XYZ file of C-alpha atoms in Angstrom:
214
model
C 40.546 -4.623 112.800
C 40.004 -1.178 111.269
C 38.048 -1.201 108.022
C 37.583 1.490 105.369
C 33.950 1.541 104.247
C 32.348 4.041 101.862
C 28.811 4.190 103.260
C 27.150 6.207 100.475
C 27.516 5.087 96.854
C 25.006 5.114 93.977
C 25.015 2.688 91.060
C 23.360 2.954 87.649
C 20.198 1.608 89.277
C 19.834 5.203 90.522
C 18.431 7.532 87.875
C 21.373 9.932 88.253
C 24.380 7.599 88.594
C 26.847 6.326 86.004
C 28.465 3.579 88.095
C 28.247 -0.007 86.823
C 28.728 -2.996 89.166
C 32.093 -3.730 87.552
C 33.289 -0.156 88.054
C 32.006 -0.193 91.627
C 34.209 -3.104 92.653
C 37.207 -1.993 90.568
C 37.366 1.500 92.084
C 36.573 0.289 95.596
C 39.598 -1.992 95.466
C 41.710 0.677 93.792
C 40.939 3.098 96.658
C 41.850 0.493 99.267
C 38.318 0.129 100.604
C 37.197 -2.988 102.461
C 33.534 -2.526 101.633
C 30.826 -0.277 100.227
C 27.228 0.510 101.063
C 25.108 0.738 97.913
C 22.478 3.403 98.564
C 20.513 3.971 95.370
C 17.707 6.538 95.364
C 14.484 4.880 96.568
C 15.596 1.498 95.178
C 16.953 -1.636 96.824
C 16.947 -4.165 93.962
C 20.330 -3.144 92.542
C 22.062 -3.346 95.916
C 20.670 -6.800 96.629
C 21.559 -8.086 93.153
C 25.139 -6.770 93.239
C 25.683 -8.094 96.773
C 24.826 -11.612 95.545
C 27.023 -11.391 92.442
C 30.316 -10.227 93.972
C 32.606 -11.478 96.725
C 33.457 -7.875 97.655
C 31.697 -6.785 100.851
C 28.493 -4.929 99.995
C 26.181 -3.425 102.607
C 22.741 -3.290 100.984
C 21.162 0.081 101.533
C 18.901 2.764 100.152
C 18.696 6.559 100.116
C 15.092 7.341 100.965
C 13.363 10.560 99.944
C 11.345 11.302 103.080
C 9.013 14.271 103.274
C 11.641 16.194 105.227
C 14.901 15.196 103.566
C 17.056 12.263 102.543
C 17.754 9.336 104.873
C 20.102 6.385 104.413
C 18.843 2.967 105.436
C 21.807 0.601 105.807
C 21.645 -3.198 106.019
C 18.068 -3.464 104.784
C 16.727 -6.232 102.559
C 13.437 -4.632 101.545
C 12.213 -1.427 99.968
C 11.527 1.384 102.421
C 8.733 3.650 101.106
C 9.483 7.239 100.163
C 7.430 10.333 101.006
C 6.874 9.451 104.662
C 7.736 11.640 107.638
C 11.164 11.368 109.243
C 10.098 9.415 112.317
C 8.010 6.950 110.327
C 10.846 6.421 107.847
C 13.350 5.750 110.635
C 10.908 3.355 112.300
C 10.481 1.393 109.077
C 14.271 1.147 108.637
C 14.591 -0.229 112.174
C 11.692 -2.647 111.618
C 13.539 -3.927 108.532
C 16.608 -4.639 110.686
C 18.641 -1.714 109.423
C 20.145 1.473 110.798
C 19.120 5.016 109.898
C 21.694 7.616 108.909
C 20.956 11.309 108.447
C 22.821 11.924 105.207
C 24.214 15.379 104.355
C 21.925 17.061 106.954
C 23.558 20.475 106.583
C 24.178 20.984 102.886
C 22.460 22.781 100.020
C 20.586 21.306 97.028
C 20.595 17.706 98.308
C 17.440 17.161 100.344
C 18.995 18.184 103.652
C 17.178 17.088 106.819
C 18.450 20.065 108.827
C 16.425 20.551 112.008
C 14.497 17.320 111.357
C 17.550 15.253 112.363
C 16.816 13.768 115.777
C 18.040 11.197 118.307
C 16.058 8.366 116.679
C 18.825 8.212 114.053
C 21.718 5.818 114.581
C 24.295 8.070 112.938
C 24.907 11.353 111.141
C 26.838 11.542 107.869
C 29.335 14.171 108.986
C 31.495 14.020 105.856
C 29.777 13.828 102.479
C 32.336 14.249 99.685
C 29.697 15.707 97.342
C 28.372 18.303 99.802
C 28.243 22.000 98.908
C 29.611 24.038 100.606
C 31.860 21.294 101.950
C 33.420 22.913 105.038
C 30.084 24.336 106.168
C 28.451 20.931 105.755
C 31.130 19.112 107.766
C 31.127 21.671 110.577
C 27.371 21.792 111.047
C 26.814 18.067 110.520
C 29.386 17.335 113.229
C 27.638 19.775 115.548
C 24.345 17.936 114.973
C 25.934 14.559 115.758
C 27.584 15.867 118.924
C 24.394 17.541 120.114
C 22.402 14.335 119.623
C 25.157 12.087 120.962
C 25.066 9.679 118.021
C 27.697 8.153 115.752
C 29.563 10.069 113.039
C 30.107 8.478 109.615
C 31.205 9.462 106.109
C 30.551 8.558 102.497
C 31.453 9.781 99.044
C 27.893 10.052 97.698
C 29.539 8.890 94.469
C 27.586 8.955 91.212
C 30.695 8.589 88.993
C 33.106 5.716 89.621
C 36.334 7.717 90.263
C 34.499 9.528 93.104
C 34.252 6.299 95.115
C 36.289 6.457 98.313
C 36.777 10.230 98.361
C 35.147 9.960 101.788
C 34.775 6.834 103.904
C 34.181 5.609 107.436
C 36.866 3.915 109.515
C 35.119 1.131 111.427
C 36.602 -1.015 114.186
C 35.016 -4.344 113.283
C 35.481 -7.696 111.602
C 34.758 -7.916 107.877
C 31.101 -8.896 108.228
C 28.071 -6.738 107.532
C 26.413 -7.355 110.907
C 29.650 -6.654 112.799
C 30.146 -3.391 110.878
C 26.572 -2.268 111.531
C 26.859 -3.035 115.257
C 30.158 -1.153 115.466
C 28.554 1.925 113.875
C 25.687 1.811 116.375
C 28.223 1.654 119.232
C 30.204 4.584 117.844
C 33.263 2.476 116.995
C 33.735 4.470 113.814
C 35.262 7.686 112.526
C 34.482 9.798 109.439
C 37.337 10.546 107.048
C 37.919 11.999 103.596
C 37.728 15.155 101.531
C 35.599 16.927 98.967
C 35.372 15.523 95.430
C 37.762 17.542 93.224
C 36.135 20.076 90.907
C 37.618 18.494 87.777
C 36.074 15.148 88.708
C 32.677 16.769 89.324
C 32.805 18.471 85.930
C 33.695 15.196 84.205
C 30.713 13.553 85.886
C 28.367 16.318 84.749
C 29.612 16.116 81.167
C 29.162 12.342 81.047
C 25.721 12.608 82.660
C 24.638 15.163 80.070
C 25.880 12.963 77.224
C 23.875 10.045 78.595
C 20.691 12.148 78.744
C 21.175 13.319 75.148
C 21.470 9.799 73.738
């Protein structure tokens, strides 16, 4: 069974996201997704709460601000500390039973890991729909994954509900979190998707600014 999973989505539990739990599920279904990984910035409580309150498949995750760049921890049930080195962060994700993904490792302005991406990671986020410049990010992220011989995945990095599903990972697995995670580790996955349209980005920025001014 081939599933469509957006592996990088932020909810309003992140300081910079507008997405409510209701919008999350609505747009995920609208985009034909089978599941979503909630990866709020340095927070796990929102992901765990939403996963319990919906029957839509949620992979609890977190985007961790390590000392050397941002790292996704997928399928974790506990908070992974920020401001640790890359290797220590990856170790803590694995100790928590999760997998470590190098998110947007070759983009600008987003806490790129760059040369700090190594073979301890389980996957590289090759397509990040929010990445700038997009084509450069995809090309160089894919090169990193190929050089390290690890899995390639994708996510929207959505902070505004209509952005959900702009990028996603095709996973050959049954519709269970553990099965999906194991398939990613084995490389039974493929990144897909495109950049978030400029008009959508501008709408997000306008709404974000309005929220800050309230």
